[in-house]
Short mmCIF file of C-alpha atoms in Angstrom, two decimals:
data_model
loop_
_atom_site.label_atom_id
_atom_site.label_comp_id
_atom_site.label_asym_id
_atom_site.label_seq_id
_atom_site.Cartn_x
_atom_site.Cartn_y
_atom_site.Cartn_z
CA MET A 52 15.86 19.11 34.34
CA LYS A 53 15.83 16.11 36.64
CA SER A 54 16.29 12.67 35.09
CA SER A 55 13.36 10.31 34.60
CA MET A 56 14.64 8.32 37.60
CA ASP A 57 13.76 11.25 39.86
CA PHE A 58 10.07 11.26 38.93
CA GLU A 59 7.22 9.13 40.15
CA VAL A 60 3.81 8.32 38.73
CA GLN A 61 0.86 7.58 40.97
CA VAL A 62 -1.54 4.87 39.80
CA VAL A 63 -5.12 5.99 40.42
CA GLU A 64 -7.05 3.07 38.94
CA SER A 65 -6.40 -0.31 37.37
CA SER A 66 -9.18 -2.23 35.62
CA ILE A 67 -9.93 -4.69 32.84
CA VAL A 68 -11.81 -3.66 29.68
CA THR A 69 -13.70 -6.47 27.95
CA PRO A 70 -15.36 -6.52 24.49
CA SER A 71 -18.74 -4.76 24.50
CA GLU A 72 -20.32 -7.64 22.55
CA PRO A 73 -19.80 -11.41 22.60
CA ALA A 74 -16.73 -12.39 20.60
CA PRO A 75 -15.55 -15.75 19.26
CA ARG A 76 -14.21 -18.03 21.99
CA LYS A 77 -11.56 -20.32 20.59
CA GLY A 78 -7.86 -21.04 20.46
CA LEU A 79 -6.22 -18.92 17.75
CA TRP A 80 -3.38 -20.74 15.98
CA LEU A 81 -0.17 -18.72 15.66
CA SER A 82 2.00 -18.83 12.55
CA SER A 83 5.71 -19.57 12.66
CA LEU A 84 6.36 -15.84 12.15
CA ASP A 85 4.26 -15.09 15.26
CA LEU A 86 6.19 -17.66 17.30
CA TRP A 87 9.49 -16.28 16.01
CA GLN A 88 8.61 -12.89 17.53
CA ALA A 89 7.12 -14.23 20.78
CA ASN A 90 10.33 -13.93 22.80
CA HIS A 91 10.34 -10.15 22.18
CA GLY A 92 7.44 -9.84 24.61
CA HIS A 93 5.42 -6.62 24.80
CA THR A 94 6.38 -3.68 22.60
CA PRO A 95 6.26 -0.49 24.73
CA THR A 96 5.26 2.79 23.07
CA ILE A 97 4.04 6.20 24.16
CA TYR A 98 1.70 8.73 22.56
CA LEU A 99 2.01 12.28 23.91
CA TYR A 100 -0.94 14.69 23.78
CA ARG A 101 -1.01 18.39 24.64
CA SER A 102 -4.27 19.83 25.89
CA SER A 103 -5.53 23.30 25.20
CA SER A 104 -7.77 24.93 27.77
CA ASP A 105 -10.50 25.37 25.16
CA VAL A 106 -10.55 21.71 24.12
CA ALA A 107 -10.18 20.41 27.65
CA ALA A 108 -13.03 22.54 28.95
CA ALA A 109 -15.29 21.71 26.04
CA ASP A 110 -15.10 17.94 26.24
CA HIS A 111 -13.26 16.53 29.29
CA PHE A 112 -9.79 15.97 27.86
CA PHE A 113 -9.11 12.22 27.67
CA ASP A 114 -12.26 11.24 29.45
CA VAL A 115 -11.52 7.79 30.90
CA ALA A 116 -15.09 6.49 30.62
CA LYS A 117 -15.20 7.48 26.95
CA LEU A 118 -11.87 5.79 26.26
CA LYS A 119 -12.97 2.58 27.96
CA GLU A 120 -16.25 2.47 26.05
CA ALA A 121 -14.43 2.97 22.74
CA MET A 122 -11.86 0.29 23.60
CA ALA A 123 -14.62 -2.17 24.48
CA ARG A 124 -16.13 -1.57 21.03
CA ALA A 125 -12.77 -1.94 19.27
CA LEU A 126 -12.08 -5.22 21.06
CA VAL A 127 -15.17 -6.76 19.45
CA ALA A 128 -13.38 -6.74 16.09
CA PHE A 129 -9.91 -7.19 17.60
CA TYR A 130 -11.06 -9.96 19.94
CA PRO A 131 -7.68 -11.80 20.11
CA LEU A 132 -6.22 -8.77 21.92
CA ALA A 133 -8.76 -9.36 24.70
CA GLY A 134 -7.55 -12.95 25.07
CA ARG A 135 -4.59 -14.53 26.82
CA LEU A 136 -1.45 -16.25 25.63
CA GLY A 137 -1.58 -19.97 26.29
CA ILE A 138 -0.42 -23.39 25.15
CA ASN A 139 -2.41 -25.76 22.97
CA ASP A 140 -3.07 -28.99 24.88
CA ASN A 141 -2.70 -31.18 21.80
CA ASP A 142 0.62 -30.09 20.32
CA GLY A 143 2.18 -27.86 22.99
CA ARG A 144 2.31 -24.91 20.58
CA MET A 145 1.77 -21.36 21.83
CA GLU A 146 -1.63 -19.94 20.88
CA ILE A 147 -3.98 -17.11 21.80
CA SER A 148 -6.90 -18.22 23.94
CA CYS A 149 -9.69 -15.97 22.68
CA ASN A 150 -11.68 -15.91 25.92
CA GLY A 151 -12.75 -12.27 26.18
CA GLU A 152 -10.98 -11.74 29.51
CA GLY A 153 -10.04 -8.25 28.37
CA ALA A 154 -7.25 -5.69 28.22
CA LEU A 155 -5.52 -4.01 31.16
CA PHE A 156 -6.42 -0.31 31.52
CA VAL A 157 -4.46 1.82 34.01
CA VAL A 158 -5.08 5.46 34.96
CA ALA A 159 -2.23 7.41 36.58
CA GLN A 160 -1.09 10.91 37.49
CA ALA A 161 2.32 12.55 37.17
CA HIS A 162 2.19 15.65 39.34
CA ASP A 163 5.70 16.89 38.49
CA LEU A 164 5.83 16.37 34.71
CA THR A 165 4.75 18.46 31.73
CA VAL A 166 4.53 17.72 28.01
CA GLU A 167 7.83 19.53 27.47
CA ASP A 168 9.49 17.38 30.14
CA VAL A 169 8.32 14.16 28.51
CA LYS A 170 9.55 15.29 25.08
CA LYS A 171 13.09 15.52 26.49
CA PHE A 172 13.15 11.91 27.67
CA LYS A 173 14.92 9.30 25.58
CA PRO A 174 13.64 5.71 25.28
CA SER A 175 14.80 3.94 28.43
CA PRO A 176 13.72 1.48 31.11
CA GLU A 177 12.79 4.47 33.27
CA LEU A 178 10.55 5.98 30.61
CA ARG A 179 8.83 2.63 30.29
CA ARG A 180 8.50 2.37 34.08
CA LEU A 181 6.77 5.74 34.25
CA PHE A 182 4.27 5.48 31.43
CA VAL A 183 3.81 1.86 30.32
CA PRO A 184 1.77 -0.37 32.63
CA LEU A 185 3.39 -3.20 34.53
CA ILE A 186 1.80 -6.31 33.04
CA GLU A 187 0.83 -9.14 35.36
CA PRO A 188 0.17 -11.85 34.45
CA LEU A 189 2.39 -11.82 31.36
CA SER A 190 -0.28 -13.73 29.42
CA ILE A 191 -2.18 -10.42 29.06
CA ILE A 192 -1.81 -9.32 25.43
CA LEU A 193 -2.86 -5.66 25.52
CA ALA A 194 -2.27 -3.09 28.25
CA VAL A 195 -2.55 0.70 28.23
CA GLN A 196 -1.88 3.46 30.74
CA VAL A 197 -3.38 6.96 30.59
CA THR A 198 -1.15 9.30 32.59
CA PHE A 199 -2.36 12.84 33.28
CA LEU A 200 0.44 15.43 33.50
CA LYS A 201 0.48 18.52 35.69
CA CYS A 202 0.13 20.78 32.63
CA GLY A 203 -3.08 19.05 31.58
CA GLY A 204 -1.40 16.96 28.89
CA VAL A 205 -1.61 13.18 28.65
CA VAL A 206 0.78 10.32 27.95
CA LEU A 207 -0.87 7.21 26.54
CA GLY A 208 1.47 4.30 27.21
CA THR A 209 0.80 1.07 25.36
CA ALA A 210 2.08 -2.50 25.42
CA LEU A 211 1.07 -5.12 22.86
CA HIS A 212 2.60 -8.59 22.84
CA HIS A 213 4.65 -9.21 19.70
CA ALA A 214 3.29 -12.76 19.35
CA ALA A 215 -0.11 -11.21 18.56
CA VAL A 216 0.75 -8.31 16.25
CA ASP A 217 3.44 -6.57 14.26
CA ALA A 218 3.71 -2.77 14.04
CA LEU A 219 1.21 -2.32 11.20
CA SER A 220 -1.36 -4.50 13.00
CA ALA A 221 -0.86 -2.51 16.21
CA PHE A 222 -1.39 0.80 14.43
CA HIS A 223 -4.58 -0.62 12.87
CA PHE A 224 -5.93 -1.32 16.35
CA PHE A 225 -5.09 2.15 17.67
CA GLN A 226 -6.69 3.73 14.60
CA THR A 227 -9.85 1.74 15.29
CA TRP A 228 -9.95 2.49 19.02
CA SER A 229 -9.38 6.21 18.47
CA ALA A 230 -12.00 6.34 15.70
CA PHE A 231 -14.66 4.88 18.02
CA SER A 232 -13.65 7.39 20.69
CA LYS A 233 -13.82 10.37 18.35
CA HIS A 234 -16.79 9.47 16.14
CA GLY A 235 -18.82 6.95 18.15
CA ASP A 236 -21.53 5.30 16.05
CA HIS A 237 -20.38 7.25 12.98
CA ALA A 238 -16.84 5.84 13.01
CA THR A 239 -15.59 4.35 9.75
CA VAL A 240 -13.24 1.46 10.47
CA GLU A 241 -11.57 -1.30 8.46
CA LEU A 242 -12.31 -4.70 9.92
CA PRO A 243 -9.22 -6.83 10.66
CA CYS A 244 -8.44 -10.20 9.06
CA HIS A 245 -7.58 -12.86 11.66
CA ASP A 246 -7.03 -15.77 9.24
CA ARG A 247 -3.50 -16.77 10.23
CA ASP A 248 -3.79 -19.93 8.15
CA LEU A 249 -2.77 -17.64 5.28
CA LEU A 250 0.77 -17.90 6.69
CA ARG A 251 0.73 -21.63 7.38
CA ALA A 252 3.84 -23.53 6.29
CA ARG A 253 3.73 -25.76 3.24
CA SER A 254 3.45 -29.51 3.63
CA PRO A 255 6.14 -30.64 3.56
CA PRO A 256 8.11 -27.46 4.40
CA THR A 257 10.47 -26.56 1.56
CA ILE A 258 13.32 -24.05 1.66
CA HIS A 259 14.66 -22.68 -1.62
CA PRO A 260 18.48 -23.11 -1.81
CA ASP A 261 19.03 -19.35 -2.23
CA ALA A 262 16.61 -18.26 0.50
CA LEU A 263 19.09 -18.31 3.38
CA LEU A 264 21.29 -15.90 1.42
CA MET A 265 18.50 -13.34 1.56
CA PHE A 266 16.67 -13.53 4.85
CA TYR A 267 18.38 -13.43 8.21
CA PRO A 268 16.82 -15.92 10.67
CA LYS A 269 18.12 -14.63 13.98
CA HIS A 270 20.57 -12.30 15.66
CA THR A 271 23.45 -13.33 17.85
CA PHE A 272 23.83 -11.16 20.93
CA SER A 273 26.87 -10.86 23.14
CA ASP A 274 27.45 -9.43 26.60
CA LEU A 275 28.28 -5.75 26.72
CA SER A 276 31.97 -4.95 26.43
CA GLY A 277 31.23 -1.33 27.32
CA PRO A 278 28.29 0.94 28.07
CA LEU A 279 25.49 1.55 25.58
CA ALA A 280 24.10 4.97 24.80
CA ILE A 281 20.78 6.09 23.34
CA GLU A 282 20.51 9.08 21.06
CA VAL A 283 17.53 10.57 19.24
CA LEU A 284 18.42 12.38 16.00
CA THR A 285 16.19 14.21 13.56
CA ILE A 286 16.53 14.65 9.81
CA SER A 287 14.40 17.45 8.40
CA ARG A 288 12.15 17.11 5.39
CA ASP A 289 14.58 19.22 3.31
CA GLN A 290 17.54 17.10 4.41
CA VAL A 291 15.65 13.94 3.44
CA ALA A 292 14.88 15.43 0.03
CA SER A 293 18.55 16.32 -0.54
CA LEU A 294 19.65 12.87 0.57
CA LYS A 295 17.21 11.12 -1.77
CA HIS A 296 18.30 13.38 -4.65
CA LEU A 297 21.92 12.46 -3.97
CA CYS A 298 21.04 8.75 -4.00
CA GLY A 299 19.29 9.01 -7.36
CA GLY A 300 15.76 9.33 -8.64
CA GLY A 301 13.21 6.95 -7.22
CA THR A 302 15.18 6.14 -4.06
CA SER A 303 12.87 5.63 -1.09
CA THR A 304 13.36 7.44 2.19
CA PHE A 305 14.05 4.12 3.89
CA CYS A 306 16.80 3.13 1.44
CA ALA A 307 18.43 6.57 1.50
CA VAL A 308 18.44 6.99 5.29
CA SER A 309 19.47 3.36 5.89
CA ALA A 310 22.36 3.71 3.43
CA LEU A 311 23.52 6.84 5.24
CA MET A 312 23.25 5.18 8.63
CA TRP A 313 25.06 2.00 7.52
CA GLN A 314 27.92 3.95 5.98
CA CYS A 315 28.35 6.23 9.00
CA THR A 316 28.27 3.27 11.38
CA CYS A 317 30.90 1.31 9.46
CA ILE A 318 33.23 4.34 9.46
CA ALA A 319 32.64 5.34 13.10
CA ARG A 320 33.24 1.81 14.36
CA ARG A 321 36.62 1.73 12.58
CA LEU A 322 36.04 -1.76 11.25
CA SER A 323 38.69 -3.50 9.20
CA PRO A 324 38.13 -2.65 5.51
CA ASP A 325 38.39 -6.37 4.64
CA SER A 326 35.79 -7.52 7.17
CA GLU A 327 32.17 -8.24 6.31
CA ALA A 328 29.41 -5.92 7.50
CA ARG A 329 25.78 -6.92 7.63
CA LEU A 330 22.66 -4.75 7.56
CA THR A 331 19.39 -6.38 8.61
CA PHE A 332 15.87 -4.97 8.64
CA PRO A 333 12.27 -6.21 8.91
CA ALA A 334 10.49 -6.45 5.56
CA ASP A 335 6.71 -6.51 5.23
CA LEU A 336 5.49 -9.48 3.19
CA ARG A 337 1.83 -8.47 2.77
CA GLN A 338 2.26 -7.37 -0.84
CA ARG A 339 5.03 -9.85 -1.68
CA MET A 340 2.99 -13.04 -1.52
CA ARG A 341 0.94 -14.39 -4.40
CA PRO A 342 -1.90 -13.90 -3.84
CA SER A 343 -1.04 -10.93 -1.67
CA LEU A 344 -1.96 -10.92 1.99
CA PRO A 345 -4.89 -8.63 2.94
CA SER A 346 -3.62 -5.22 4.03
CA CYS A 347 -5.82 -5.58 7.13
CA TYR A 348 -4.15 -8.87 8.16
CA ILE A 349 -3.56 -8.97 11.92
CA GLY A 350 -0.48 -10.82 13.07
CA ASN A 351 3.22 -10.85 12.25
CA ALA A 352 3.67 -10.46 8.51
CA MET A 353 7.36 -9.67 8.38
CA PHE A 354 10.81 -11.20 8.70
CA TRP A 355 14.36 -9.90 8.56
CA LEU A 356 16.18 -9.42 5.30
CA GLY A 357 19.96 -9.27 5.40
CA ILE A 358 22.68 -7.74 3.20
CA THR A 359 26.34 -8.62 3.64
CA SER A 360 29.09 -6.54 2.04
CA VAL A 361 32.76 -5.75 2.52
CA VAL A 362 33.23 -2.89 4.97
CA GLY A 363 35.60 -1.03 2.64
CA ASP A 364 32.97 -0.94 -0.07
CA ILE A 365 30.19 0.34 2.18
CA ALA A 366 32.47 2.97 3.72
CA THR A 367 33.77 4.37 0.41
CA GLU A 368 30.99 3.89 -2.15
CA VAL A 369 28.74 6.77 -3.12
CA LEU A 370 25.53 6.66 -1.09
CA GLY A 371 23.48 5.90 -4.17
CA SER A 372 25.36 2.64 -4.60
CA VAL A 373 24.80 1.63 -0.97
CA ALA A 374 21.11 2.51 -1.25
CA GLY A 375 20.98 0.41 -4.42
CA ARG A 376 22.25 -2.63 -2.51
CA ILE A 377 19.39 -2.22 -0.04
CA ARG A 378 16.83 -1.70 -2.78
CA GLY A 379 18.14 -4.79 -4.56
CA ALA A 380 17.55 -6.97 -1.52
CA ILE A 381 14.00 -5.69 -1.16
CA ASP A 382 13.29 -6.26 -4.85
CA GLN A 383 14.29 -9.92 -4.54
CA MET A 384 11.66 -10.54 -1.88
CA ASP A 385 9.13 -12.61 -3.83
CA ASP A 386 6.53 -15.26 -3.01
CA GLU A 387 9.08 -18.10 -2.98
CA LEU A 388 11.36 -16.27 -0.56
CA VAL A 389 8.40 -15.54 1.72
CA ARG A 390 7.21 -19.16 1.66
CA SER A 391 10.73 -20.42 2.29
CA ALA A 392 11.08 -18.14 5.31
CA ILE A 393 7.75 -19.33 6.74
CA ASP A 394 8.80 -22.94 6.21
CA TYR A 395 12.21 -22.32 7.77
CA PHE A 396 10.77 -20.88 10.96
CA GLU A 397 8.24 -23.71 11.16
CA MET A 398 11.11 -26.18 11.35
CA ALA A 399 13.62 -24.09 13.31
CA GLU A 400 14.05 -24.31 17.05
CA MET A 401 12.57 -21.18 18.59
CA ASP A 402 14.56 -19.03 21.01
CA ASN A 403 12.54 -18.49 24.18
CA GLN A 404 14.98 -16.03 25.74
CA PRO A 405 14.31 -12.30 25.25
CA PRO A 406 17.02 -10.50 23.25
CA ARG A 407 19.53 -8.82 25.55
CA GLY A 408 23.02 -7.42 25.06
CA THR A 409 24.47 -6.05 21.87
CA LEU A 410 24.96 -7.10 18.27
CA PRO A 411 28.48 -7.61 16.91
CA GLN A 412 29.86 -4.29 15.68
CA THR A 413 29.82 -5.68 12.16
CA VAL A 414 26.01 -5.90 12.32
CA LEU A 415 23.49 -3.04 12.18
CA HIS A 416 19.75 -3.61 12.52
CA ILE A 417 17.31 -0.94 11.31
CA THR A 418 13.57 -1.12 12.01
CA SER A 419 11.44 1.30 10.04
CA TRP A 420 8.01 2.69 10.89
CA LEU A 421 8.28 5.21 8.08
CA GLY A 422 4.99 5.64 6.25
CA ARG A 423 3.10 3.89 9.03
CA PRO A 424 0.09 5.65 10.58
CA GLN A 425 1.92 6.47 13.81
CA TYR A 426 0.02 9.69 14.33
CA ASP A 427 -3.45 8.46 13.32
CA ALA A 428 -4.56 8.15 16.93
CA ASP A 429 -6.92 11.09 17.45
CA PHE A 430 -9.30 10.13 20.24
CA GLY A 431 -11.29 13.32 19.81
CA TRP A 432 -8.82 15.77 21.33
CA GLY A 433 -6.30 16.09 18.51
CA LYS A 434 -3.44 14.01 17.15
CA PRO A 435 -0.45 13.15 19.33
CA GLU A 436 2.39 15.62 19.44
CA LEU A 437 4.86 12.75 19.72
CA MET A 438 4.76 9.00 19.23
CA SER A 439 7.78 6.90 20.16
CA ARG A 440 9.09 3.64 21.46
CA ALA A 441 9.36 3.82 25.24
CA GLU A 442 12.44 1.62 25.52
CA SER A 443 15.41 0.49 23.44
CA HIS A 444 17.74 -1.90 25.21
CA CYS A 445 19.73 -3.81 22.56
CA GLY A 446 22.94 -2.37 21.14
CA GLY A 447 23.25 -2.06 17.38
CA PHE A 448 19.56 -1.25 16.83
CA VAL A 449 18.14 1.82 15.08
CA ASN A 450 14.47 2.78 14.70
CA LEU A 451 13.36 5.07 11.88
CA MET A 452 10.14 6.92 12.67
CA ASN A 453 8.06 9.67 11.13
CA ASN A 454 8.92 13.02 12.69
CA ASP A 455 5.55 14.70 12.28
CA ASP A 456 5.56 16.49 15.64
CA GLY A 457 1.77 16.30 15.50
CA ALA A 458 1.70 19.05 12.89
CA GLY A 459 2.85 17.35 9.69
CA SER A 460 6.38 18.79 9.78
CA GLY A 461 7.70 15.70 8.04
CA GLY A 462 11.23 14.40 8.26
CA VAL A 463 12.65 11.35 10.03
CA ARG A 464 13.47 10.67 13.66
CA LEU A 465 16.23 8.13 14.41
CA LEU A 466 16.29 6.29 17.73
CA MET A 467 19.78 4.84 18.09
CA CYS A 468 20.97 2.38 20.73
CA MET A 469 24.71 2.05 20.15
CA GLU A 470 27.96 1.49 21.97
CA ALA A 471 28.66 4.74 23.82
CA VAL A 472 32.23 4.99 22.56
CA ASN A 473 31.03 5.41 18.94
CA ILE A 474 27.64 7.10 19.10
CA LYS A 475 28.85 10.72 18.98
CA GLU A 476 31.06 9.99 15.99
CA ILE A 477 28.12 8.38 14.19
CA GLU A 478 26.09 11.53 14.87
CA ARG A 479 28.90 13.80 13.63
CA LEU A 480 29.36 11.85 10.41
CA LEU A 481 25.62 11.69 9.75
CA TYR A 482 25.11 15.45 9.94
CA ALA A 483 28.32 16.16 8.02
CA LYS A 484 27.16 13.96 5.15
CA LEU A 485 23.71 15.54 5.24
CA ALA A 486 25.35 18.96 4.92
CA LEU A 487 27.31 17.76 1.89
CA ALA A 488 24.16 16.31 0.35
CA ALA A 489 22.49 19.71 0.58
CA CYS A 490 25.25 21.17 -1.63
CA TYR A 491 24.41 18.99 -4.63
#
């Protein structure tokens, strides 16, 4: 198969979709957690749909007019996504100008690509170039691209600015949009909560003395000392079950898989046993605050937790012990830690430069979308066969995703962006340990 660099996509149409009803026009204040994520820019993802001749003939597979009408309806409730990023005139703080200007909607054709071709691509700048719309101006918050493949399938490429939403908020929007497309007036949707004052810093901001031992404010990136490589690995449902059994009763999939990944990475990188290794990961605070944040809250409701341990311990401990360290950090995330983190970021100087390069080899960052409604985006023609990030460009990052394959097969998909010299050894160790886990 040719590489993604050898393919081209032809843009057929580019338009703006505005809310179908008048929406509030105002400046939407952004919390310190929103501003902290702003330099990450737009998060690129793809949804891959396979058409059957029966479905396509019966109801115009991915009818563009139907999709636009449904998006216009969804943007009534999600009106900030139809706005533009701007600066408040009074305090110079970034905000969302809720002006109803709309979302970018691109229609394209890929005459040489099939669903099977797209499934073989790894997250990369080229994959993003093909299927995620080029956003200009950058103040646009939401952009989508519907690309029709030669086999009749469709790639839905999406880009949502991280200052506006986190992953759970983004999935809520796509659930709503797809529900309006599939069910029309009969759609049942959960209205979003836009009250970002719920995450306003205390006055005066107060940081608990122990808070900085728990949450990890920012990453330090360095220039590449060698090439990076991207690998996509899968762990089957049975392998996940064996791994969780090995780690002990009640261990979550996230803790078990993260423990496995951290241990394999420490060994493969041949770190000094006496050095300190750090694992960081985003933690959702919606249920950790008192009172808890509404589950339908739209915005960034997460920050990074961090665990630091001696490399020798992580490399040699039983996996259950490593998973217990991760679980322990999550269990300590309470209302005071959340408030301290919000207060910290309110006072901290924000980094306006997008993250580029690689993390130190002593640091591993794992982002989990496990348990998120990745595949709840049925626009009326079936659920996606694949949902994935379109690009991963920072070394030392791993994404954990549901591996449903559109048919509920379960399991976990790992998207790794690692130093090329170590990535194959990480893969070898991971599958070797999974094989051992199956023997217990």
